[in-house]
Short mmCIF file of C-alpha atoms and ligand atoms in Angstrom, two decimals:
data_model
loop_
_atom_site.label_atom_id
_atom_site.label_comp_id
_atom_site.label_asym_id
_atom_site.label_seq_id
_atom_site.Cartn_x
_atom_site.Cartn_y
_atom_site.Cartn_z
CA UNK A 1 -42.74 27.04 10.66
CA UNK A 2 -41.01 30.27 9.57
CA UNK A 3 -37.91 29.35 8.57
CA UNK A 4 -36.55 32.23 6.84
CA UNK A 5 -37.79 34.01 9.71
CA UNK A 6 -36.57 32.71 12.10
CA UNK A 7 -33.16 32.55 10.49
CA UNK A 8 -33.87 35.93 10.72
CA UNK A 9 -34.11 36.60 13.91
CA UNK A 10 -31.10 34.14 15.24
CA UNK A 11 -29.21 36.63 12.80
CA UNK A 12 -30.45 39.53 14.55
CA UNK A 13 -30.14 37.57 17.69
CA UNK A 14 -26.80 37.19 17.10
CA UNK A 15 -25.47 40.58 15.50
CA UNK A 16 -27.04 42.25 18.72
CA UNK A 17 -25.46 40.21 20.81
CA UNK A 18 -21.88 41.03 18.83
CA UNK A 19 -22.45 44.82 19.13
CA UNK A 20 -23.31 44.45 22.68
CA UNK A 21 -19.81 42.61 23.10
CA UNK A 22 -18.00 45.02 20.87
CA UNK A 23 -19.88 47.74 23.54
CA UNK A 24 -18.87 46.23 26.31
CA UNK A 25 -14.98 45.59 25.37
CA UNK A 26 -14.17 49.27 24.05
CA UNK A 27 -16.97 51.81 25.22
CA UNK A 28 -13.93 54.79 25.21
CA UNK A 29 -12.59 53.90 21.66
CA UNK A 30 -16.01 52.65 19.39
CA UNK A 31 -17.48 55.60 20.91
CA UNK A 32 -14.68 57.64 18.93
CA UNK A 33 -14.84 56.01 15.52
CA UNK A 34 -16.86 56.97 12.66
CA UNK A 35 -19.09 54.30 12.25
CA UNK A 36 -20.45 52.82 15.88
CA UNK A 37 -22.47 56.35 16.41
CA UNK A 38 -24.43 55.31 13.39
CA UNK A 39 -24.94 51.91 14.24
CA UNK A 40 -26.54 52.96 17.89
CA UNK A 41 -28.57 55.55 16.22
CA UNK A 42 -29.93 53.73 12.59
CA UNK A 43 -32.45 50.82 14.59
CA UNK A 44 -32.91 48.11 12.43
CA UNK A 45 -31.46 48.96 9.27
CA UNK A 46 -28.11 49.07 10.97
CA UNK A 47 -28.04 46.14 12.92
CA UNK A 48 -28.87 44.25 9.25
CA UNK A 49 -26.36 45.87 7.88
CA UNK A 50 -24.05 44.65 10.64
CA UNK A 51 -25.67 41.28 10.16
CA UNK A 52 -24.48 41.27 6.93
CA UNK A 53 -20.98 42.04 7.75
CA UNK A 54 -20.91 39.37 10.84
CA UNK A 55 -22.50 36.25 9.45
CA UNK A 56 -21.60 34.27 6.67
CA UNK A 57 -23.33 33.86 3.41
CA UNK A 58 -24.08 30.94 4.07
CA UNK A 59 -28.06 31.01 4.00
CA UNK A 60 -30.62 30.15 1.53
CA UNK A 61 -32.73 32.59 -0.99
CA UNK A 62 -36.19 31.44 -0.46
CA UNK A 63 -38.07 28.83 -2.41
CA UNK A 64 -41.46 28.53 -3.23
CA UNK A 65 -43.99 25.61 -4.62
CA UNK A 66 -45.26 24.92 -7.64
CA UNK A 67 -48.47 26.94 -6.92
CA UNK A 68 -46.14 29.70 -7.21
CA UNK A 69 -45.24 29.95 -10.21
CA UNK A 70 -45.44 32.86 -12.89
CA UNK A 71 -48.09 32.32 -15.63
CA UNK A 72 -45.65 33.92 -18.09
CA UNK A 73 -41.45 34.10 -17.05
CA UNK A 74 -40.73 37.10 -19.63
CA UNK A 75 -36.64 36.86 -21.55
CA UNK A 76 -34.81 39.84 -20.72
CA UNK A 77 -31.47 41.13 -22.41
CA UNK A 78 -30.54 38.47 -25.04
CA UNK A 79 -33.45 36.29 -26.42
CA UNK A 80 -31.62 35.08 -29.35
CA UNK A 81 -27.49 35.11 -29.42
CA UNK A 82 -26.56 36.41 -32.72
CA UNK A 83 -23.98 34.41 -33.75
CA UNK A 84 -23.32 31.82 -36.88
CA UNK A 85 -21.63 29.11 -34.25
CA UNK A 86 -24.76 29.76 -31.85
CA UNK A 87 -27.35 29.05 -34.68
CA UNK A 88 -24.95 25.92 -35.43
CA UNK A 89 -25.51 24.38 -31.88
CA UNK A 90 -29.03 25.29 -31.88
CA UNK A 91 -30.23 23.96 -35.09
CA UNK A 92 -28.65 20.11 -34.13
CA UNK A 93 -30.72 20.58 -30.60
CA UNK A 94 -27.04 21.01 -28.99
CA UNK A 95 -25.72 18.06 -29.28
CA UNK A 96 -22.90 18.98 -30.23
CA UNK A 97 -22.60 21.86 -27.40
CA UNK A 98 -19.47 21.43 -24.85
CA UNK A 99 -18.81 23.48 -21.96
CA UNK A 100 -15.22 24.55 -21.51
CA UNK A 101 -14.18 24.46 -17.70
CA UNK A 102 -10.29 26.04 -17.74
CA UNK A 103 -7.98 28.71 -15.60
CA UNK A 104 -7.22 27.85 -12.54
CA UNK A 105 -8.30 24.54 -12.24
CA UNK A 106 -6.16 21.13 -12.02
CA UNK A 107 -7.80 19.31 -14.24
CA UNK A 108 -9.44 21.51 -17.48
CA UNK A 109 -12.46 20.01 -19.17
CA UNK A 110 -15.17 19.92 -21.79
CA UNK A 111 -18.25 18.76 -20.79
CA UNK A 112 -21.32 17.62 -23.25
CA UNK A 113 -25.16 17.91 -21.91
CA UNK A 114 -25.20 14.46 -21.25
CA UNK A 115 -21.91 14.64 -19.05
CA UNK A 116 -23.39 17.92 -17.09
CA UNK A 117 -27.31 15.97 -16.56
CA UNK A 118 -25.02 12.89 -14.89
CA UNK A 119 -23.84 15.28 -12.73
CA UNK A 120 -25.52 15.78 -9.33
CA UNK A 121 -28.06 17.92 -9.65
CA UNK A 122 -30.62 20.42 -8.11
CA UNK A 123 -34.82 21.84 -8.75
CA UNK A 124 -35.62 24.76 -7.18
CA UNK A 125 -38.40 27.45 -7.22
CA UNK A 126 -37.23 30.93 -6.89
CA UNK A 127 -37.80 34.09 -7.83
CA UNK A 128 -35.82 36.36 -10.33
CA UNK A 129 -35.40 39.73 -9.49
CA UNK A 130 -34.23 42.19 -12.49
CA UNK A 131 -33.05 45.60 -11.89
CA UNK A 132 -35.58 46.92 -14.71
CA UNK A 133 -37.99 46.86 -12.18
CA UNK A 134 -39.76 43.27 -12.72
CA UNK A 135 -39.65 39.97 -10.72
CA UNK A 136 -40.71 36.31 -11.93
CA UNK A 137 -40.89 32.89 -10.28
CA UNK A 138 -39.73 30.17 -12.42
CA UNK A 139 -38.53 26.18 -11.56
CA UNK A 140 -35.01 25.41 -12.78
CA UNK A 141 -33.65 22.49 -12.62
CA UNK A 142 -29.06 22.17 -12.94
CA UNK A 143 -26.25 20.53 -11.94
CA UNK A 144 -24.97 21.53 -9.30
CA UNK A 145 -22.14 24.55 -9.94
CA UNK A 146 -20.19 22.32 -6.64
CA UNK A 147 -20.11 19.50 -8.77
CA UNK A 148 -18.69 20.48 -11.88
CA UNK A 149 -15.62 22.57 -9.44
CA UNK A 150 -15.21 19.17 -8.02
CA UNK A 151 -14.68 17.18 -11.19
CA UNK A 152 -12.22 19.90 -12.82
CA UNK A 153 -10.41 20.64 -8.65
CA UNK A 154 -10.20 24.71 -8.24
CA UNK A 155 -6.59 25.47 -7.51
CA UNK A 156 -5.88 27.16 -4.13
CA UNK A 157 -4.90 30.75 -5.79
CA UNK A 158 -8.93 30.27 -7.70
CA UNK A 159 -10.79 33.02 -6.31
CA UNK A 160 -13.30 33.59 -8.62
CA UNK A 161 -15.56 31.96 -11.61
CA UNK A 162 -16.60 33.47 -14.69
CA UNK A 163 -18.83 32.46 -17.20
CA UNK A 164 -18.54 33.32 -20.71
CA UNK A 165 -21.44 33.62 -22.93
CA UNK A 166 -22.49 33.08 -26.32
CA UNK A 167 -24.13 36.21 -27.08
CA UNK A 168 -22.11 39.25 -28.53
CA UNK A 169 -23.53 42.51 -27.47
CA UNK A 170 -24.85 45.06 -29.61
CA UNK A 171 -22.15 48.10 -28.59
CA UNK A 172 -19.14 45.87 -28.28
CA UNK A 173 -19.61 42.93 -30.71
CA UNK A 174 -16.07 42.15 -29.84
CA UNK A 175 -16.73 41.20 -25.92
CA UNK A 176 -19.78 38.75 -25.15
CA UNK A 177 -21.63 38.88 -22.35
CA UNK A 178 -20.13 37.62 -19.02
CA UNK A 179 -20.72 37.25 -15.53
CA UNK A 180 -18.73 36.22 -12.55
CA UNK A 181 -18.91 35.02 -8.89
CA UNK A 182 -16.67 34.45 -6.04
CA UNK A 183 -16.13 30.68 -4.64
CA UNK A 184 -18.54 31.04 -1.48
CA UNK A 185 -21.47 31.70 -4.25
CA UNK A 186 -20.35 29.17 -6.59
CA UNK A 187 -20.16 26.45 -3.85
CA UNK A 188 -23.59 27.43 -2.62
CA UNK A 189 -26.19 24.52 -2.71
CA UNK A 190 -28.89 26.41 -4.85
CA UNK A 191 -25.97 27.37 -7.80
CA UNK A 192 -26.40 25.34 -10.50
CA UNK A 193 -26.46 25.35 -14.20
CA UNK A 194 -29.78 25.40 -15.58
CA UNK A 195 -30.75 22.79 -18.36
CA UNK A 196 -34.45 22.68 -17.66
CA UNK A 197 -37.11 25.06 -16.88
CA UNK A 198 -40.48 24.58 -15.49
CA UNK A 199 -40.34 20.90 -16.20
CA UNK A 200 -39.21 21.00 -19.82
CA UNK A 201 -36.24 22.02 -21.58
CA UNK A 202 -34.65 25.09 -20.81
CA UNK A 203 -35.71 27.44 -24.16
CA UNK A 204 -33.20 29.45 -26.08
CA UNK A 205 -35.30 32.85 -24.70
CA UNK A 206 -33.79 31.98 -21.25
CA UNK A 207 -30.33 30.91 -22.06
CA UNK A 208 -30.19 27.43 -23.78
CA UNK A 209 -28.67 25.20 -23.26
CA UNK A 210 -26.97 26.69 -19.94
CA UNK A 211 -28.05 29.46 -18.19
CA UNK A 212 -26.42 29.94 -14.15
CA UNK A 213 -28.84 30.42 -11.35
CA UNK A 214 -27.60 32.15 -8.37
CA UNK A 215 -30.16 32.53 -6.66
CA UNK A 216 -29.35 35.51 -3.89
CA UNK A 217 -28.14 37.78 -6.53
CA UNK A 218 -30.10 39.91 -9.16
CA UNK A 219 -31.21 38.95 -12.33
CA UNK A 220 -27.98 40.17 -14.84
CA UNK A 221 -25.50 37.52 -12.41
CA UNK A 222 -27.49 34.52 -14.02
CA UNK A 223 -25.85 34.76 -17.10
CA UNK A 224 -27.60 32.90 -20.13
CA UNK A 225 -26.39 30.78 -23.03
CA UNK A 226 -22.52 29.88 -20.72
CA UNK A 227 -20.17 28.29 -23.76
CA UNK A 228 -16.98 28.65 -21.02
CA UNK A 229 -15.91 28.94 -17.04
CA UNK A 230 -12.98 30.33 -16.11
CA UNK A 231 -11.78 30.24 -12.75
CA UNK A 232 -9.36 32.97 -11.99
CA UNK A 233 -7.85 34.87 -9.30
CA UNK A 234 -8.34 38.61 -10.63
CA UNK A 235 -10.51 40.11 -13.69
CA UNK A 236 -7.53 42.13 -14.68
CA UNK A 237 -7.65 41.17 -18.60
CA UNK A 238 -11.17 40.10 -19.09
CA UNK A 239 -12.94 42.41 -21.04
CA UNK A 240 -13.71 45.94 -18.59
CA UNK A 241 -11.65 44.37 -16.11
CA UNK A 242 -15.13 44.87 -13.64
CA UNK A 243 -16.27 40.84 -13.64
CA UNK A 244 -19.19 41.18 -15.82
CA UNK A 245 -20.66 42.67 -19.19
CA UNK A 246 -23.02 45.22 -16.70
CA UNK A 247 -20.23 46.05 -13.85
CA UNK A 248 -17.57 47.33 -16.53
CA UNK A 249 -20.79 49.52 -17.27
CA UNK A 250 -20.95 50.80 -13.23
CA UNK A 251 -23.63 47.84 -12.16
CA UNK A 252 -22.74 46.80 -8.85
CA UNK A 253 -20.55 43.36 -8.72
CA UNK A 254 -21.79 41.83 -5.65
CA UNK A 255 -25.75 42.14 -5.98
CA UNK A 256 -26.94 39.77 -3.20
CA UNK A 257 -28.02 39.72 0.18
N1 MTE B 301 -25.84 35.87 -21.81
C1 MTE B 301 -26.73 36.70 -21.23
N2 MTE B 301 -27.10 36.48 -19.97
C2 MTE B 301 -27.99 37.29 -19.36
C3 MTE B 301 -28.51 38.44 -20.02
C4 MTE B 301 -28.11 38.65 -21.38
O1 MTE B 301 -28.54 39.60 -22.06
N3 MTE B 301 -27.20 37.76 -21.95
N4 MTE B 301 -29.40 39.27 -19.34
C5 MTE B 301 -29.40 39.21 -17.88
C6 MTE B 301 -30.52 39.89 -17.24
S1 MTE B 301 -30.42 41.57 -17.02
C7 MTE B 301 -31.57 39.21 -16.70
S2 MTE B 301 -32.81 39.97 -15.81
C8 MTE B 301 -31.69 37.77 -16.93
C9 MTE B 301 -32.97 37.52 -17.72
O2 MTE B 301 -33.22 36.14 -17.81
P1 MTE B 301 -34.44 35.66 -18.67
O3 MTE B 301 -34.18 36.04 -20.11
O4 MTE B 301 -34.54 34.19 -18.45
O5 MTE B 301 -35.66 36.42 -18.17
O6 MTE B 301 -30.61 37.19 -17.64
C10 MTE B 301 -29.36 37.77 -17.39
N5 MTE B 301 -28.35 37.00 -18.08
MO1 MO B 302 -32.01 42.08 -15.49
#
């Protein structure tokens, strides 16, 4: 069976049924606001856009099989992070890598590859979508993002996580590349930190030794080569202030379904 589908269509099921109630409790006043005229008149594009705005986030991106997968997953952006303490990790195979977990959190830590592959963890096959106009799928394998929150306990004013990278960028060697997501993402099931890819180790072209998948956003949210998470409750102070490298440059910050 279908199941993406018929997810699908319960969703659609279910937003009709929501505009039909909304129709039925206030004909006289929707009928005078901006926005229901479009939503009668727009067919299906509307009602998913309603969709979107009714239901949760709460659903999977789709996965595929191993029969899927890309002969070639191409490294976009960063293939290399230029930087001396980079190189360092690198050349000793990471082992001496630690990922800082910090901000809002109860209980900060520093976690090794060996602590993050004990953690629980998740494979999927997916498919990357870049803006650039190209789209790959690839099997990762990660701990689970849920995991790690749990070990370091997200305090209740945490809204959001950000990941800090390793690579400077070109135009702004001060600020490194970063990325961030809100809670509901970073709780998802398929969120994890990558360590492997298509069965082997995850190569420094796509983001070694940590690279996040989130896997119902578009390709520049899964940022590559994360030395730190921070969980915070505004982006007032990191870098652009916009919650990534891209959105301080206008990309859009929420680019999922
Ligand atoms: N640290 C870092 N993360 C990054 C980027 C980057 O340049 N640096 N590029 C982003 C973009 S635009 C895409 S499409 C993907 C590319 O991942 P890949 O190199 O595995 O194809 O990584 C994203 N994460
Ligand atoms: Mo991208």
């Amino acid at each position: 069976m279908n199941r993406t589908r018929d997810g699908r269509r319960r969703f659609l099921a279910r937003t009709i049924g929501a505009a039909g109630t909304l129709f039925l409790a206030g004909c006289e006043r929707l009928s005078n606001s901006d926005w229901f005229p479009t939503v009668l008149s727009a067919g299906e594009k509307a009602s998913a856009a309603v969709a979107h705005a009714v239901t949760s986030r709460k659903s999977m991106a789709q996965e595929f099989t191993d029969g899927d997968l890309s002969p070639t997953f191409r490294s976009n952006g960063t293939a290399e992070p230029d930087s001396d303490a980079y190189r360092m990790l690198a050349a000793n195979g990471f082992a001496d890598y630690r990922l800082e977990v910090g901000g809002l959190v109860a209980q900060p830590g520093s976690f090794s590859l060996t602590d993050l592959r004990a953690l629980p963890s998740r494979t999927q096959v997916t498919r990357h979508d870049c803006v650039e106009g190209w789209s790959a799928i690839a099997k990762w394998k990660g701990a689970r993002l849920a995991a790690l929150l749990e070990a370091v306990r997200p305090r209740p004013e945490a809204r959001f996580v950000v990941f800090h990278c390793a690579d400077p960028m070109e135009d702004d060697g001060a600020s490194p590349y970063y990325e961030s997501i809100d809670l509901e993402d970073a709780f998802h099931p398929q969120t994890i930190l990558a360590y492997e890819m298509n069965d082997a180790v995850l190569p420094i072209a796509n983001g070694a030794p940590i690279r996040l998948r989130v896997e119902r956003q578009l390709g520049y949210k899964h940022a590559k080569y994360v030395m730190r998470i921070e969980l915070v409750d505004s982006f007032a102070g990191i870098a652009g202030g916009k919650g990534g490298y891209w959105e301080d440059q206008g990309y859009q910050w929420f680019a999922g379904i």
